[in-house]
Coordinates of N, CA and C in Angstrom, one line a residue:
X10 N 51.4 -57.3 19.6 CA 51.0 -55.3 19.2 C 52.0 -54.7 19.1
X11 N 52.4 -53.6 18.3 CA 52.7 -52.5 18.1 C 52.9 -51.3 17.9
X12 N 51.7 -51.1 19.3 CA 51.3 -49.9 19.4 C 52.1 -49.4 21.0
X13 N 53.0 -48.4 20.9 CA 53.6 -48.3 22.1 C 52.6 -47.9 23.6
X14 N 52.8 -48.5 24.5 CA 52.3 -48.7 25.9 C 52.7 -47.0 26.5
X15 N 51.7 -46.2 26.7 CA 51.4 -44.5 26.8 C 51.1 -44.9 28.3
X16 N 51.0 -43.4 29.7 CA 50.1 -43.5 30.3 C 48.8 -43.1 30.6
X17 N 47.9 -43.6 30.6 CA 46.8 -44.0 30.7 C 46.1 -41.9 30.7
X18 N 46.8 -41.5 30.9 CA 45.7 -40.2 30.8 C 46.4 -39.2 29.7
X19 N 47.2 -40.0 28.4 CA 48.0 -39.3 27.3 C 46.6 -39.3 26.5
X20 N 45.8 -40.8 26.5 CA 45.2 -40.9 25.6 C 43.1 -40.8 26.1
X21 N 43.6 -41.0 27.3 CA 41.7 -41.0 27.6 C 41.5 -40.2 29.3
X22 N 40.7 -40.3 29.5 CA 40.5 -39.5 30.7 C 38.7 -40.0 31.6
X23 N 38.7 -40.1 32.5 CA 37.3 -40.3 33.1 C 36.0 -40.1 32.4
X24 N 36.1 -38.9 32.5 CA 34.9 -37.9 31.3 C 34.6 -38.4 29.9
X25 N 35.7 -38.5 29.5 CA 35.3 -39.2 28.2 C 34.7 -40.4 27.7
X26 N 34.2 -40.0 26.5 CA 33.7 -41.7 26.5 C 34.5 -42.3 25.7
X27 N 34.6 -44.3 25.5 CA 35.6 -44.7 25.2 C 35.2 -44.6 23.5
X28 N 36.6 -45.0 22.9 CA 36.1 -44.5 21.5 C 37.7 -45.7 21.0
X29 N 37.8 -45.5 19.7 CA 38.0 -47.0 18.9 C 40.1 -46.7 18.8
X30 N 40.0 -45.6 19.2 CA 41.0 -45.1 20.1 C 41.9 -45.4 21.4
X31 N 41.2 -45.7 22.3 CA 41.8 -46.3 23.5 C 41.3 -48.1 23.2
X32 N 40.7 -48.7 22.0 CA 40.1 -49.7 22.1 C 41.7 -50.7 22.1
X33 N 41.3 -51.8 23.1 CA 43.2 -52.2 23.2 C 44.0 -52.0 22.9
X34 N 44.7 -50.4 24.2 CA 45.3 -50.1 23.6 C 46.2 -49.8 24.8
X35 N 47.2 -50.6 24.7 CA 48.3 -50.9 25.9 C 48.5 -49.7 26.9
X36 N 48.5 -49.4 28.3 CA 48.7 -48.2 28.8 C 49.3 -48.7 30.6
X37 N 49.6 -47.6 30.8 CA 50.1 -48.0 32.2 C 49.0 -46.9 33.5
X38 N 48.5 -48.0 34.4 CA 47.6 -47.2 35.0 C 48.1 -46.9 36.6
X39 N 47.6 -45.8 37.0 CA 48.6 -46.0 38.4 C 46.5 -45.6 38.9
X40 N 47.0 -46.3 40.0 CA 45.3 -46.3 40.7 C 45.4 -46.8 42.2
X41 N 44.6 -47.0 42.9 CA 44.3 -47.6 44.1 C 43.4 -48.8 44.2
X42 N 43.3 -49.7 44.6 CA 41.9 -50.0 44.6 C 41.1 -50.6 45.6
X43 N 39.8 -50.7 45.8 CA 38.9 -50.5 46.7 C 39.3 -51.4 47.6
X44 N 39.0 -51.6 48.6 CA 38.3 -53.4 49.4 C 38.5 -54.5 48.6
X45 N 39.1 -55.3 49.1 CA 38.9 -56.8 48.0 C 37.6 -57.2 48.1
X46 N 36.7 -57.1 48.8 CA 35.5 -57.6 49.5 C 34.7 -56.4 47.8
X47 N 35.0 -55.5 47.4 CA 34.7 -54.8 46.5 C 34.7 -55.5 44.9
X48 N 35.4 -56.3 45.0 CA 35.5 -57.1 43.7 C 34.3 -58.2 43.7
X49 N 34.5 -58.1 42.4 CA 33.7 -59.6 41.7 C 33.6 -60.1 40.5
X50 N 32.8 -61.0 40.4 CA 33.3 -62.2 39.2 C 32.4 -61.7 38.0
X51 N 33.2 -62.0 36.6 CA 32.1 -61.7 35.3 C 32.6 -63.5 34.9
X52 N 31.5 -64.0 35.0 CA 30.9 -65.2 34.7 C 30.3 -65.7 33.2
X53 N 31.0 -67.0 32.7 CA 31.1 -67.0 31.2 C 32.1 -67.0 30.6
X54 N 33.2 -66.9 31.1 CA 34.1 -66.6 30.7 C 35.1 -67.4 29.7
X55 N 35.3 -67.6 28.9 CA 36.1 -69.0 28.4 C 37.8 -68.2 28.0
X56 N 38.4 -69.6 28.4 CA 40.1 -68.8 28.1 C 40.6 -70.4 27.6
X57 N 41.3 -70.7 26.1 CA 41.3 -72.2 25.7 C 40.7 -73.3 26.1
X58 N 39.7 -72.3 25.6 CA 38.4 -73.0 25.5 C 37.6 -73.3 26.9
X59 N 38.3 -73.1 27.8 CA 37.3 -74.2 28.9 C 36.3 -72.9 29.6
X60 N 35.8 -73.2 30.5 CA 34.7 -71.9 30.6 C 35.2 -71.4 32.3
X61 N 35.0 -70.2 32.4 CA 35.7 -69.8 33.7 C 35.1 -68.6 34.1
X62 N 35.9 -67.7 35.0 CA 35.3 -66.7 35.4 C 36.5 -65.6 35.6
X63 N 35.9 -64.2 35.8 CA 37.7 -63.1 35.3 C 36.8 -62.6 36.6
X64 N 38.3 -62.2 37.4 CA 37.8 -61.2 38.6 C 38.6 -60.3 38.4
X65 N 37.6 -59.2 38.8 CA 37.6 -57.7 38.9 C 37.5 -56.9 39.4
X66 N 38.7 -56.5 40.1 CA 38.7 -55.1 40.8 C 38.6 -54.1 40.7
X67 N 37.4 -53.4 41.8 CA 37.4 -51.4 41.3 C 38.9 -51.3 41.7
X68 N 39.7 -50.3 40.9 CA 40.2 -49.0 40.7 C 40.2 -47.5 40.8
X69 N 40.0 -46.9 42.1 CA 40.2 -45.6 41.6 C 41.3 -44.6 40.9
X70 N 41.3 -44.2 40.1 CA 42.3 -43.8 39.2 C 41.4 -42.6 38.8
X71 N 42.0 -41.4 38.8 CA 41.8 -40.0 38.7 C 40.6 -40.2 39.1
X72 N 40.2 -40.3 40.2 CA 38.8 -39.8 41.1 C 37.6 -40.9 40.5
X73 N 38.0 -41.4 39.5 CA 36.4 -41.8 39.1 C 37.0 -43.8 39.5
X74 N 36.1 -44.3 39.6 CA 36.6 -46.2 39.3 C 36.8 -46.6 37.7
X75 N 37.7 -47.4 37.9 CA 37.7 -48.5 36.8 C 38.4 -49.9 36.8
X76 N 37.0 -50.1 36.0 CA 37.3 -51.5 36.7 C 38.5 -52.7 35.8
X77 N 39.0 -53.5 37.1 CA 40.4 -53.6 35.8 C 40.2 -55.1 36.4
X78 N 40.2 -56.6 35.3 CA 40.5 -57.5 35.1 C 41.7 -58.3 35.3
X79 N 41.5 -58.4 36.6 CA 42.8 -59.2 37.0 C 43.3 -60.6 36.8
X80 N 42.1 -61.0 36.2 CA 42.6 -62.5 35.8 C 41.6 -63.6 36.2
X81 N 41.9 -64.8 35.3 CA 40.6 -65.8 35.0 C 41.3 -67.2 35.6
X82 N 40.1 -67.7 36.2 CA 40.0 -68.8 36.6 C 38.6 -69.8 36.7
X83 N 38.9 -71.3 36.8 CA 37.8 -71.8 36.4 C 36.6 -72.1 37.0
X84 N 36.6 -71.8 37.9 CA 35.2 -70.9 39.2 C 35.8 -70.2 40.5
X85 N 33.9 -69.6 40.7 CA 34.4 -68.5 41.5 C 34.3 -69.1 43.1
X86 N 36.0 -68.0 43.4 CA 36.0 -68.9 44.7 C 36.1 -67.4 45.6
X87 N 37.5 -67.6 46.8 CA 37.2 -66.2 47.3 C 37.9 -64.9 47.1
X88 N 37.5 -64.5 47.8 CA 38.2 -62.9 46.5 C 39.6 -62.8 47.4
X89 N 41.0 -62.7 46.5 CA 41.6 -62.4 47.2 C 42.3 -61.3 47.3
X90 N 43.4 -61.1 48.3 CA 43.6 -59.4 48.6 C 43.9 -58.6 47.6
X91 N 43.6 -57.3 48.0 CA 44.2 -56.4 46.4 C 45.1 -55.7 47.3
X92 N 45.5 -55.5 46.3 CA 47.2 -54.7 46.2 C 46.8 -53.1 47.4
X93 N 47.9 -52.7 48.3 CA 47.7 -52.1 49.5 C 48.7 -50.5 48.6
X94 N 47.7 -49.6 49.3 CA 48.0 -48.5 48.9 C 48.2 -48.0 47.4
X95 N 48.7 -47.2 46.4 CA 48.5 -46.4 45.5 C 49.8 -47.6 44.4
X96 N 49.3 -48.0 43.6 CA 50.0 -48.9 42.8 C 49.9 -48.6 40.9
X97 N 51.0 -49.1 40.3 CA 51.2 -48.9 39.0 C 51.4 -50.1 38.3
X98 N 50.3 -50.5 37.0 CA 50.7 -51.3 36.5 C 50.3 -51.4 34.7
X99 N 50.4 -52.5 34.7 CA 50.3 -52.5 32.8 C 48.8 -53.3 33.0
X100 N 48.5 -52.7 31.5 CA 46.8 -52.8 31.3 C 46.7 -52.6 29.8
X101 N 45.5 -53.3 29.3 CA 45.0 -52.8 27.8 C 43.8 -52.6 28.3
X102 N 43.0 -51.6 27.4 CA 42.1 -50.9 27.7 C 40.9 -51.9 26.8
X103 N 39.9 -52.3 27.1 CA 38.5 -52.5 26.8 C 37.1 -51.9 26.7
X104 N 36.6 -51.8 25.8 CA 35.1 -51.0 26.0 C 34.4 -51.9 26.4
X105 N 33.5 -51.5 27.5 CA 32.4 -52.2 28.4 C 31.7 -52.8 27.5
X106 N 31.5 -54.5 28.0 CA 30.4 -55.5 27.7 C 29.1 -55.7 27.7
X107 N 28.7 -56.2 26.7 CA 27.0 -56.4 26.8 C 26.5 -57.8 27.3
X108 N 25.8 -57.9 28.1 CA 25.3 -59.1 28.5 C 24.0 -59.6 28.7
X109 N 23.5 -60.4 28.7 CA 22.0 -60.7 29.2 C 21.9 -61.1 30.9
X110 N 23.1 -61.5 31.3 CA 23.0 -61.5 32.3 C 23.5 -60.9 33.2
X111 N 22.4 -59.9 34.6 CA 22.9 -59.0 35.0 C 23.5 -59.1 36.5
X112 N 23.5 -58.3 36.8 CA 23.9 -57.8 38.4 C 23.3 -59.2 39.5
X113 N 24.3 -59.7 40.3 CA 23.5 -60.3 41.6 C 24.5 -60.1 42.5
X114 N 23.8 -59.4 43.2 CA 24.5 -58.6 44.1 C 25.1 -59.7 45.9
X115 N 23.9 -60.9 45.6 CA 24.3 -61.8 46.3 C 25.8 -62.3 46.4
X116 N 26.1 -63.3 45.2 CA 27.1 -63.8 44.4 C 28.0 -62.8 43.8
X117 N 27.5 -61.3 43.9 CA 29.1 -60.7 43.6 C 29.0 -60.9 42.3
X118 N 28.6 -61.4 40.8 CA 28.5 -61.7 39.9 C 27.9 -61.2 38.8
X119 N 28.6 -60.6 37.7 CA 27.9 -60.1 36.5 C 28.1 -61.5 35.2
X120 N 27.2 -60.9 34.1 CA 27.5 -62.0 32.8 C 28.7 -61.1 31.9
X121 N 28.6 -59.6 32.3 CA 30.6 -59.5 31.5 C 30.5 -57.8 32.4
X122 N 31.6 -57.3 31.7 CA 32.2 -56.2 32.7 C 31.3 -55.0 31.7
X123 N 30.4 -55.1 32.5 CA 29.8 -53.8 31.6 C 29.3 -52.9 32.6
X124 N 30.1 -51.6 32.6 CA 29.8 -50.7 33.2 C 29.0 -49.8 33.5
X125 N 27.8 -49.5 32.8 CA 26.3 -48.8 32.8 C 25.8 -50.0 34.0
X126 N 26.0 -51.0 34.3 CA 25.3 -52.1 35.4 C 25.8 -52.0 36.1
X127 N 27.0 -51.3 36.5 CA 28.1 -51.1 37.8 C 27.7 -50.2 38.4
X128 N 26.6 -48.6 37.8 CA 26.6 -47.6 38.1 C 25.8 -47.1 39.6
X129 N 25.0 -47.8 39.5 CA 24.6 -48.5 41.0 C 24.9 -49.2 41.8
X130 N 26.0 -49.7 41.5 CA 26.9 -50.6 42.1 C 27.8 -49.3 43.4
X131 N 28.4 -49.0 42.8 CA 29.4 -48.2 43.1 C 29.1 -46.4 43.0
X132 N 29.4 -45.9 44.1 CA 29.2 -44.4 44.6 C 29.9 -43.5 44.1
X133 N 31.2 -43.9 43.3 CA 32.1 -42.8 42.3 C 31.6 -42.7 40.7
X134 N 31.7 -41.8 40.3 CA 32.0 -41.7 39.0 C 32.5 -42.9 37.7
X135 N 32.5 -43.9 36.7 CA 33.0 -45.4 36.0 C 33.6 -44.1 35.1
X136 N 34.7 -45.3 34.4 CA 35.3 -44.8 33.3 C 34.1 -45.5 32.7
X137 N 34.0 -44.9 31.7 CA 33.4 -46.3 30.5 C 33.6 -47.0 29.6
X138 N 34.8 -48.0 30.1 CA 35.2 -48.7 29.4 C 36.5 -49.4 30.6
X139 N 37.0 -50.7 30.6 CA 38.2 -50.8 31.4 C 39.0 -51.6 31.2
X140 N 39.9 -52.4 32.2 CA 40.8 -52.5 31.7 C 41.6 -54.2 31.9
X141 N 42.2 -54.8 31.1 CA 42.6 -55.9 31.3 C 44.3 -55.9 31.7
X142 N 44.2 -56.3 33.2 CA 46.2 -56.5 33.5 C 46.5 -57.2 32.8
X143 N 48.1 -56.5 32.1 CA 49.1 -57.2 32.1 C 50.1 -57.6 32.9
X144 N 49.7 -57.8 33.9 CA 51.0 -57.2 34.9 C 50.3 -58.2 35.7
X145 N 51.3 -59.5 35.9 CA 51.5 -60.6 37.1 C 51.3 -60.3 38.5
X146 N 52.4 -59.2 38.8 CA 52.0 -58.8 40.0 C 50.3 -58.6 40.4
X147 N 49.7 -58.2 40.2 CA 47.9 -57.8 40.1 C 47.2 -59.6 39.9
X148 N 48.3 -60.7 39.5 CA 46.7 -61.6 38.4 C 46.6 -62.5 40.4
X149 N 47.2 -62.1 41.2 CA 46.9 -63.3 42.4 C 46.4 -64.7 42.1
X150 N 47.8 -64.9 41.2 CA 47.9 -66.3 41.1 C 46.6 -66.9 40.0
X151 N 46.3 -65.8 39.2 CA 45.0 -66.2 38.3 C 45.5 -66.7 36.9
X152 N 45.3 -66.4 35.9 CA 45.7 -66.7 34.6 C 45.3 -65.2 34.1
X153 N 46.0 -64.6 33.2 CA 46.4 -63.3 32.9 C 45.7 -63.5 31.9
X154 N 44.0 -62.5 31.7 CA 43.1 -62.7 30.4 C 43.9 -62.2 28.7
X155 N 44.3 -63.0 27.9 CA 45.1 -62.6 26.7 C 43.6 -61.5 26.1
X156 N 44.6 -60.4 24.9 CA 43.9 -59.4 24.3 C 43.2 -60.5 23.6
X157 N 42.2 -60.2 22.9 CA 41.1 -60.7 21.5 C 41.8 -60.6 20.4
X158 N 41.5 -61.7 19.9 CA 43.1 -61.6 18.4 C 41.4 -60.3 17.5
X159 N 42.4 -59.5 16.7 CA 42.0 -58.7 15.4 C 41.6 -59.3 14.1
X160 N 40.3 -59.7 14.6 CA 39.9 -59.7 12.8 C 39.3 -58.4 12.6
X161 N 40.5 -58.3 11.1 CA 40.3 -57.6 10.4 C 40.3 -58.4 8.5
X162 N 39.1 -58.2 8.2 CA 38.8 -59.0 6.7 C 38.6 -58.2 6.1
X163 N 39.4 -59.0 4.7 CA 39.6 -58.1 3.5 C 38.6 -57.2 2.7
X164 N 37.4 -57.9 3.2 CA 36.1 -57.3 3.5 C 35.9 -56.1 4.6
X165 N 36.3 -55.4 5.1 CA 36.0 -54.7 6.2 C 35.5 -53.1 5.7
X166 N 36.1 -52.9 4.6 CA 35.6 -51.6 4.3 C 34.4 -51.6 3.1
X167 N 34.4 -52.6 2.8 CA 32.8 -53.5 2.4 C 31.9 -52.4 2.4
X168 N 31.4 -52.3 3.6 CA 29.8 -51.4 3.5 C 30.2 -50.7 3.1
X169 N 31.4 -49.5 3.4 CA 31.3 -48.2 3.0 C 31.0 -48.2 1.6
X170 N 31.7 -49.0 1.1 CA 31.6 -48.6 -0.4 C 30.5 -49.3 -1.4
X171 N 30.1 -49.9 -0.8 CA 28.7 -50.4 -1.0 C 27.7 -48.9 -0.5
X172 N 27.8 -48.4 0.0 CA 26.7 -47.5 0.6 C 27.4 -46.4 -0.5
X173 N 28.9 -46.2 -0.5 CA 29.1 -45.2 -1.5 C 28.9 -45.2 -2.7
X174 N 28.7 -46.1 -3.4 CA 28.3 -46.4 -4.7 C 26.6 -46.4 -5.0
X175 N 25.8 -46.7 -3.7 CA 24.4 -46.9 -3.3 C 24.5 -44.7 -4.0
X176 N 24.6 -44.1 -3.3 CA 24.3 -42.7 -3.2 C 25.0 -42.2 -5.1
X177 N 25.9 -42.4 -5.9 CA 26.3 -43.0 -6.8 C 24.7 -43.5 -8.0
X178 N 24.5 -44.0 -7.5 CA 23.4 -45.1 -7.9 C 21.9 -44.6 -7.9
X179 N 21.8 -43.4 -6.5 CA 21.3 -43.0 -6.7 C 20.9 -41.2 -7.2
X180 N 21.5 -41.0 -8.2 CA 22.4 -39.6 -8.3 C 22.1 -39.9 -9.1
X181 N 22.6 -41.3 -10.2 CA 22.6 -41.8 -11.8 C 20.9 -41.5 -12.2
X182 N 20.0 -42.1 -10.9 CA 18.7 -42.3 -11.0 C 18.2 -41.1 -11.1
X183 N 18.7 -40.5 -10.2 CA 17.7 -38.4 -10.2 C 17.8 -38.1 -11.8
X184 N 18.8 -38.0 -11.9 CA 19.5 -37.5 -13.9 C 18.6 -37.6 -14.6
X185 N 18.7 -39.6 -14.3 CA 18.0 -40.2 -15.7 C 16.3 -39.8 -15.7
X186 N 15.9 -39.7 -14.3 CA 14.8 -39.3 -14.7 C 14.3 -37.5 -14.6
X187 N 15.5 -37.0 -14.4 CA 14.7 -35.4 -14.8 C 14.8 -35.8 -16.8
X188 N 15.8 -36.0 -17.1 CA 16.0 -36.2 -18.6 C 14.4 -36.9 -19.1
X189 N 14.2 -37.8 -18.6 CA 12.6 -38.7 -19.0 C 11.8 -37.7 -18.9
X190 N 12.1 -37.0 -17.6 CA 10.7 -36.0 -17.8 C 10.9 -35.0 -19.2
X191 N 11.4 -34.6 -19.1 CA 12.3 -32.9 -19.6 C 12.1 -33.2 -21.7
X192 N 12.3 -34.9 -21.5 CA 12.1 -35.0 -22.6 C 10.6 -35.2 -23.2
X193 N 10.2 -35.7 -22.4 CA 8.4 -36.1 -22.7 C 7.7 -34.7 -22.5
X194 N 8.4 -33.7 -22.5 CA 7.6 -31.9 -22.0 C 7.9 -31.5 -23.0
X195 N 9.3 -31.8 -24.0 CA 9.1 -31.4 -25.0 C 8.1 -31.8 -26.0
X196 N 8.5 -33.1 -25.9 CA 7.9 -33.9 -26.7 C 6.3 -33.6 -26.8
X197 N 5.7 -33.3 -25.9 CA 4.2 -33.7 -25.7 C 3.4 -32.2 -24.7
X198 N 4.3 -30.8 -25.9 CA 4.2 -29.9 -25.2 C 2.7 -29.2 -24.7
X199 N 1.6 -29.8 -25.0 CA 0.2 -29.7 -25.1 C 0.0 -30.2 -23.8
X200 N 0.2 -31.3 -23.6 CA 0.0 -32.4 -22.2 C 0.5 -31.5 -21.0

């Protein structure tokens, strides 16, 4: 990734929506983790074609909770301890995910890191996206989750181009219909 790492506050705030500016952006985050039993597991997460889970730890960053994916492991286990006090670490920002599998309070699992589903779980305000830790010191011996590969197709702008051409075709059709009606009116004035 060629994008330089910046302080989180330089590109995003807790009360701002998640946009393409933040998507997969490398940042430096400073915050304080909630107690270890506040962590949860995001299930059905693949790594190198193996199914497993992400360990997600909520951290208070600028008076709001930012979900931090600490790492991946093959199955649900005991929650590891969280770093004590205020910590600074490297991460990459991600948008809130979507999943049909909802929050299970007893097992502390969810189908995805889905911020809207966590509004009733935590009392504080939540950031509208989450962060993938890229810092080994936070991983608690779990595998770090790599950033998803960016797939830009050569046809990526095709939809916008097609939409633009559609409007020109619409304008041409209207001009043709006006010409046709005007021609008929000149030829047949009595009608």
